[in-house]
Amino acid sequence: MSLRKLLVDVHTHVYLPRYASVLRSRSNAPRILTRYTPSGQSEDRLLILDDEPSGGRPVGAQYWDRDEKLKFMDRHGIDISFVSSANPWLDFLPFSEAQTLARELNADLESYCATGPSVVSDANFKRLYGFGLLPLVPGAPAESLPAAVSQLANEHPHIRGVIIGTRGAGLGLDDPALEPLWASLAETGLVVFLHPHYGVGAQAWGTRENGHVLPLALGFPFETTTAITRLILAGVLDRHPDLRILLAHSGGALPQLSSRLASCIDHDPVLLGRLAHDARWYLGRLWFDAVAYGAAELDFVSEAVGRANRYARGGGKERKEGSSRMLFGTDHPFFPPLGETEKWRSVVENLEAIEGVERWSEEEKAGVRGGNALRLFGLLGTTKMTTGTGGEGSKQ
Amino acid sequence: MSLRKLLVDVHTHVYLPRYASVLRSRSNAPRILTRYTPSGQSEDRLLILDDEPSGGRPVGAQYWDRDEKLKFMDRHGIDISFVSSANPWLDFLPFSEAQTLARELNADLESYCATGPSVVSDANFKRLYGFGLLPLVPGAPAESLPAAVSQLANEHPHIRGVIIGTRGAGLGLDDPALEPLWASLAETGLVVFLHPHYGVGAQAWGTRENGHVLPLALGFPFETTTAITRLILAGVLDRHPDLRILLAHSGGALPQLSSRLASCIDHDPVLLGRLAHDARWYLGRLWFDAVAYGAAELDFVSEAVGRANRYARGGGKERKEGSSRMLFGTDHPFFPPLGETEKWRSVVENLEAIEGVERWSEEEKAGVRGGNALRLFGLLGTTKMTTGTGGEGSKQ
């Protein structure tokens, strides 16, 4: 199999056994609790938030067992997965505990990947790589974070990035105290996977019973959109051009609101002259997972990335290939099918969405399925994958 | 000039003099207050929200004076405007006061339109039409609303719709008590212009000074997205197929999140079997202003509308022309230029965005600039405007 044909999942989660144990030991959310049905059967349920709808969600081996992850990958033809801890990560712990647990979980994840199988068609590739954790929790002393980043980058060869939420050390990601964190992440080349947890907008969901739909379908992408917008407005992307940020769920609403964002900035005296470029330019600096479940959505994200260069201050360079910044993902083990199916509908939808983008060439589609990820995470070394945009981001 | 070439603005606001007087009489937001500069000059400022950033915004004649509206229209080549009261409408008033003021303001607006000029090239058209107000405020008795709707539709021929916020009678627009309202709006054919006011997500804006950017660029479209999603989830669009809803700001984030929304619904046991169609189908039942400031955004919205029929339960009718549900708008008098300019940048951007959609024919672009609005608001009678989608929605 050509490397270009590998299917690579960059959005796939795990609650490592050590982490699941912590959740089981807790008496409030986030927690895993065991319920017993009237007939005496036990059922584990995960409560991520205190006001979790539907009494949480059922969880089982697919949340922590590596064999289940590999079975899922095999069933869907996924060659390589970049596995990340699922929310809420370490946010609920005091810094010292978060620091210790982050180190332990990163070592666990390194082992999870390193002792796993290799890709059959090319034994140079493992099937599992990971995003590590930082003790980036409320109250974390920001000056301690660069050391944690360095340790992660230096000691764990299969960990190629970090997954982070949106609260930073308690004041959000635009907290000026986090400058050393961004500098160290840019320096190491670790990919920052920005992922929602708390949702934004819960006070507007109303009182009707809508299950998890509003927090998941809207609150999650609103949160990601808000966080990356605040990073842009704070100049973080201007000051750290080497920072590599991957946005969950195709960037949420950022692409569709990006021209409105640019217009609002241009019409606000407070923002006058603050940013180096038009807001739309920054979309060309970001990466987007392809977890949007529709071809038109993916096509549009690639358009928003492709036009970005035209919005450089001082003007108009040519378009780039927007799809080169988009990466297949599944969100496994979330969105399981409601009934028995051979393949998960959520996965099939994301694959069909990629296949269905009429404006993408076969080469671009192959890039979104896997090649772009191999390049972003440095698995191709300095090898150029495709013309034009090849090699960009391959720093490791 | 061919009717097809008229430029029609469906998103343009006014604070009618009677309404501005009410705002001036108030001592807390929403209010208009007069400040004096150190040199003794007076300046009117509008505070829409209690925590308004930047001490509110400067306001002047363009907010209430009809001559200023017409001058703005002339300067930008706008033939016809569908003028609506700006937020927060009557939300801050008790029901009885809101009911009285709504009647008075609707009569004022009818006069504002009826006594205004006609289109030069066709005196059958006035240059000004309007969206009226309903006393849809917290605590409003829902059974009173159909009468208000009927009065508006019967007594004011230049008022072709209503503008509403997202709070309904206090419990949001998915409040079951509002069923008679939707029924009466569907019955009259009045267009419902759904517009944000409060924003969604303010608790996530953080502490950095970013002027109005986050509430306007993100909070507003998040609010519209949430409101229309709740309407869809409540089955309002299933039960009232004739209801005609126009979404502000191109539907906010709804198009980009629509496939995710469909997926979340399909994976949630609570929603199983509730809706008549896949979530994406409902986008084909809605109208979207073209106030998104970018060609790629408009192109994408039209794709999301165009694919909607494919998501009918039971399957796959062909695509429709998505642009037929999109309508030019300016958001005047908001987003004024920061300096002196001949034309407002915010208007030019929206016109250039329409011109820049490569996948639209010239006929489609003319439709978005004006023809679709003439058809939606019943100004063409039963005349079919364009092929294929012509006549749809022309009930009046």
PDB file of C-alpha atoms in Angstrom, chain A residues 54 174 176 200-201 203-206 208-214 216-218 220-222 225-226 229-230 233-234 249-250 252-253 255-261 263-272 274 280 292-294 296-297 299-301 307 335-336 338 345-346 349 359, chain B residues 54 174 176 200-201 203-206 208-214 216-218 220-222 225-226 229-230 233-234 249-250 252-253 255-261 263-272 274 280 292-294 296-297 299-301 307 335-336 338 345-346 349 359:
ATOM      1  CA  SER A  54     -29.578  11.870  30.186  1.00  0.00           C
ATOM      2  CA  ASP A 174      -5.519  34.424  25.813  1.00  0.00           C
ATOM      3  CA  PRO A 176      -0.792  36.761  28.903  1.00  0.00           C
ATOM      4  CA  VAL A 200     -20.523  27.658  25.471  1.00  0.00           C
ATOM      5  CA  GLY A 201     -24.103  28.845  25.616  1.00  0.00           C
ATOM      6  CA  GLN A 203     -27.828  29.189  29.589  1.00  0.00           C
ATOM      7  CA  ALA A 204     -29.553  29.440  26.199  1.00  0.00           C
ATOM      8  CA  TRP A 205     -30.506  25.785  25.810  1.00  0.00           C
ATOM      9  CA  GLY A 206     -33.923  26.260  27.421  1.00  0.00           C
ATOM     10  CA  ARG A 208     -37.054  21.253  26.641  1.00  0.00           C
ATOM     11  CA  GLU A 209     -35.569  17.779  26.842  1.00  0.00           C
ATOM     12  CA  ASN A 210     -33.129  17.576  23.935  1.00  0.00           C
ATOM     13  CA  GLY A 211     -30.638  15.046  25.338  1.00  0.00           C
ATOM     14  CA  HIS A 212     -27.030  15.884  24.502  1.00  0.00           C
ATOM     15  CA  VAL A 213     -27.905  17.574  21.214  1.00  0.00           C
ATOM     16  CA  LEU A 214     -27.542  21.265  22.075  1.00  0.00           C
ATOM     17  CA  LEU A 216     -22.707  18.667  21.681  1.00  0.00           C
ATOM     18  CA  ALA A 217     -23.904  20.037  18.355  1.00  0.00           C
ATOM     19  CA  LEU A 218     -23.677  23.719  19.300  1.00  0.00           C
ATOM     20  CA  PHE A 220     -18.851  22.315  21.770  1.00  0.00           C
ATOM     21  CA  PRO A 221     -18.157  24.073  18.459  1.00  0.00           C
ATOM     22  CA  PHE A 222     -19.088  27.447  19.990  1.00  0.00           C
ATOM     23  CA  THR A 225     -14.693  29.004  18.031  1.00  0.00           C
ATOM     24  CA  THR A 226     -14.521  31.326  21.023  1.00  0.00           C
ATOM     25  CA  THR A 229     -10.926  33.707  18.240  1.00  0.00           C
ATOM     26  CA  ARG A 230      -9.579  34.909  21.576  1.00  0.00           C
ATOM     27  CA  LEU A 233      -7.410  38.628  18.985  1.00  0.00           C
ATOM     28  CA  ALA A 234      -4.679  38.357  21.620  1.00  0.00           C
ATOM     29  CA  HIS A 249     -14.697  19.568  14.779  1.00  0.00           C
ATOM     30  CA  SER A 250     -13.370  21.420  11.750  1.00  0.00           C
ATOM     31  CA  GLY A 252     -16.504  24.809  14.879  1.00  0.00           C
ATOM     32  CA  ALA A 253     -18.107  27.946  13.519  1.00  0.00           C
ATOM     33  CA  PRO A 255     -14.828  29.412   9.093  1.00  0.00           C
ATOM     34  CA  GLN A 256     -18.425  30.540   8.639  1.00  0.00           C
ATOM     35  CA  LEU A 257     -18.005  33.497  10.974  1.00  0.00           C
ATOM     36  CA  SER A 258     -14.538  34.487   9.793  1.00  0.00           C
ATOM     37  CA  SER A 259     -15.545  37.272   7.408  1.00  0.00           C
ATOM     38  CA  ARG A 260     -17.975  38.631   9.982  1.00  0.00           C
ATOM     39  CA  LEU A 261     -15.151  38.491  12.503  1.00  0.00           C
ATOM     40  CA  SER A 263     -15.617  43.006   9.582  1.00  0.00           C
ATOM     41  CA  CYS A 264     -16.282  43.416  13.311  1.00  0.00           C
ATOM     42  CA  ILE A 265     -12.570  43.901  13.949  1.00  0.00           C
ATOM     43  CA  ASP A 266     -12.299  46.444  11.142  1.00  0.00           C
ATOM     44  CA  HIS A 267     -15.228  48.444  12.521  1.00  0.00           C
ATOM     45  CA  ASP A 268     -14.144  48.542  16.152  1.00  0.00           C
ATOM     46  CA  PRO A 269     -11.896  51.385  17.294  1.00  0.00           C
ATOM     47  CA  VAL A 270     -10.608  49.195  20.142  1.00  0.00           C
ATOM     48  CA  LEU A 271      -9.041  46.739  17.692  1.00  0.00           C
ATOM     49  CA  LEU A 272      -7.649  49.314  15.287  1.00  0.00           C
ATOM     50  CA  ARG A 274      -3.810  45.509  16.762  1.00  0.00           C
ATOM     51  CA  ARG A 280      -9.285  35.539   7.646  1.00  0.00           C
ATOM     52  CA  ALA A 292     -17.939  17.750  10.254  1.00  0.00           C
ATOM     53  CA  TYR A 293     -20.109  14.919   8.846  1.00  0.00           C
ATOM     54  CA  GLY A 294     -20.822  16.631   5.528  1.00  0.00           C
ATOM     55  CA  ALA A 296     -20.306  20.813   1.823  1.00  0.00           C
ATOM     56  CA  GLU A 297     -18.906  21.670   5.244  1.00  0.00           C
ATOM     57  CA  ASP A 299     -15.462  21.928   1.025  1.00  0.00           C
ATOM     58  CA  PHE A 300     -16.206  25.234   2.706  1.00  0.00           C
ATOM     59  CA  VAL A 301     -13.500  24.844   5.351  1.00  0.00           C
ATOM     60  CA  ARG A 307      -8.393  32.056   0.475  1.00  0.00           C
ATOM     61  CA  PHE A 335     -21.045   8.797  18.753  1.00  0.00           C
ATOM     62  CA  PRO A 336     -21.442   5.001  18.865  1.00  0.00           C
ATOM     63  CA  LEU A 338     -27.606   3.306  18.554  1.00  0.00           C
ATOM     64  CA  ARG A 345     -22.353   5.561  10.978  1.00  0.00           C
ATOM     65  CA  SER A 346     -20.405   8.529  12.401  1.00  0.00           C
ATOM     66  CA  GLU A 349     -20.356   9.797   7.316  1.00  0.00           C
ATOM     67  CA  ARG A 359     -13.810  20.257  -5.836  1.00  0.00           C
TER      68      ARG A 359
ATOM     69  CA  SER B  54     -16.834  50.642  25.041  1.00  0.00           C
ATOM     70  CA  ASP B 174     -39.578  26.585  21.548  1.00  0.00           C
ATOM     71  CA  PRO B 176     -45.161  25.199  23.593  1.00  0.00           C
ATOM     72  CA  VAL B 200     -24.856  33.691  23.607  1.00  0.00           C
ATOM     73  CA  GLY B 201     -21.589  32.857  25.284  1.00  0.00           C
ATOM     74  CA  GLN B 203     -19.344  34.162  30.082  1.00  0.00           C
ATOM     75  CA  ALA B 204     -16.652  32.824  27.744  1.00  0.00           C
ATOM     76  CA  TRP B 205     -15.389  36.154  26.396  1.00  0.00           C
ATOM     77  CA  GLY B 206     -12.702  36.479  29.076  1.00  0.00           C
ATOM     78  CA  ARG B 208      -9.193  41.054  27.608  1.00  0.00           C
ATOM     79  CA  GLU B 209     -10.472  44.290  26.102  1.00  0.00           C
ATOM     80  CA  ASN B 210     -11.836  43.332  22.702  1.00  0.00           C
ATOM     81  CA  GLY B 211     -14.490  46.019  22.248  1.00  0.00           C
ATOM     82  CA  HIS B 212     -17.688  44.714  20.671  1.00  0.00           C
ATOM     83  CA  VAL B 213     -15.925  42.024  18.634  1.00  0.00           C
ATOM     84  CA  LEU B 214     -16.766  38.864  20.582  1.00  0.00           C
ATOM     85  CA  LEU B 216     -21.072  40.857  17.784  1.00  0.00           C
ATOM     86  CA  ALA B 217     -18.955  38.491  15.723  1.00  0.00           C
ATOM     87  CA  LEU B 218     -19.687  35.369  17.785  1.00  0.00           C
ATOM     88  CA  PHE B 220     -24.949  37.256  17.946  1.00  0.00           C
ATOM     89  CA  PRO B 221     -24.689  34.415  15.423  1.00  0.00           C
ATOM     90  CA  PHE B 222     -24.470  31.852  18.249  1.00  0.00           C
ATOM     91  CA  THR B 225     -28.102  29.459  15.686  1.00  0.00           C
ATOM     92  CA  THR B 226     -29.359  28.327  19.079  1.00  0.00           C
ATOM     93  CA  THR B 229     -32.017  24.918  16.330  1.00  0.00           C
ATOM     94  CA  ARG B 230     -34.415  24.883  19.274  1.00  0.00           C
ATOM     95  CA  LEU B 233     -35.877  20.366  17.623  1.00  0.00           C
ATOM     96  CA  ALA B 234     -39.289  21.389  18.970  1.00  0.00           C
ATOM     97  CA  HIS B 249     -26.527  37.111   9.503  1.00  0.00           C
ATOM     98  CA  SER B 250     -26.925  34.237   7.063  1.00  0.00           C
ATOM     99  CA  GLY B 252     -25.128  32.380  12.003  1.00  0.00           C
ATOM    100  CA  ALA B 253     -23.385  29.047  12.424  1.00  0.00           C
ATOM    101  CA  PRO B 255     -25.176  25.910   8.006  1.00  0.00           C
ATOM    102  CA  GLN B 256     -21.687  24.927   9.155  1.00  0.00           C
ATOM    103  CA  LEU B 257     -22.998  22.962  12.107  1.00  0.00           C
ATOM    104  CA  SER B 258     -25.971  21.421  10.322  1.00  0.00           C
ATOM    105  CA  SER B 259     -24.434  18.044   9.516  1.00  0.00           C
ATOM    106  CA  ARG B 260     -23.034  17.827  13.034  1.00  0.00           C
ATOM    107  CA  LEU B 261     -26.494  18.669  14.316  1.00  0.00           C
ATOM    108  CA  SER B 263     -25.386  13.463  13.488  1.00  0.00           C
ATOM    109  CA  CYS B 264     -25.953  14.421  17.126  1.00  0.00           C
ATOM    110  CA  ILE B 265     -29.708  13.977  16.695  1.00  0.00           C
ATOM    111  CA  ASP B 266     -29.217  10.611  15.022  1.00  0.00           C
ATOM    112  CA  HIS B 267     -27.001   9.402  17.870  1.00  0.00           C
ATOM    113  CA  ASP B 268     -29.186  10.527  20.762  1.00  0.00           C
ATOM    114  CA  PRO B 269     -31.841   8.142  22.059  1.00  0.00           C
ATOM    115  CA  VAL B 270     -33.838  11.106  23.385  1.00  0.00           C
ATOM    116  CA  LEU B 271     -34.402  12.441  19.856  1.00  0.00           C
ATOM    117  CA  LEU B 272     -35.106   9.112  18.214  1.00  0.00           C
ATOM    118  CA  ARG B 274     -38.984  12.937  16.955  1.00  0.00           C
ATOM    119  CA  ARG B 280     -30.333  19.363   7.143  1.00  0.00           C
ATOM    120  CA  ALA B 292     -21.902  37.414   5.892  1.00  0.00           C
ATOM    121  CA  TYR B 293     -19.238  39.681   4.338  1.00  0.00           C
ATOM    122  CA  GLY B 294     -17.610  36.958   2.253  1.00  0.00           C
ATOM    123  CA  ALA B 296     -17.181  31.718   0.296  1.00  0.00           C
ATOM    124  CA  GLU B 297     -19.647  32.038   3.173  1.00  0.00           C
ATOM    125  CA  ASP B 299     -21.582  30.109  -1.546  1.00  0.00           C
ATOM    126  CA  PHE B 300     -21.611  27.650   1.330  1.00  0.00           C
ATOM    127  CA  VAL B 301     -24.983  28.783   2.672  1.00  0.00           C
ATOM    128  CA  ARG B 307     -28.695  20.030  -0.682  1.00  0.00           C
ATOM    129  CA  PHE B 335     -21.123  48.957  11.201  1.00  0.00           C
ATOM    130  CA  PRO B 336     -20.544  52.553  10.081  1.00  0.00           C
ATOM    131  CA  LEU B 338     -14.511  54.389  11.157  1.00  0.00           C
ATOM    132  CA  ARG B 345     -17.227  49.300   3.625  1.00  0.00           C
ATOM    133  CA  SER B 346     -19.697  46.922   5.301  1.00  0.00           C
ATOM    134  CA  GLU B 349     -18.218  43.932   1.247  1.00  0.00           C
ATOM    135  CA  ARG B 359     -20.864  29.140  -8.696  1.00  0.00           C
TER     136      ARG B 359
END
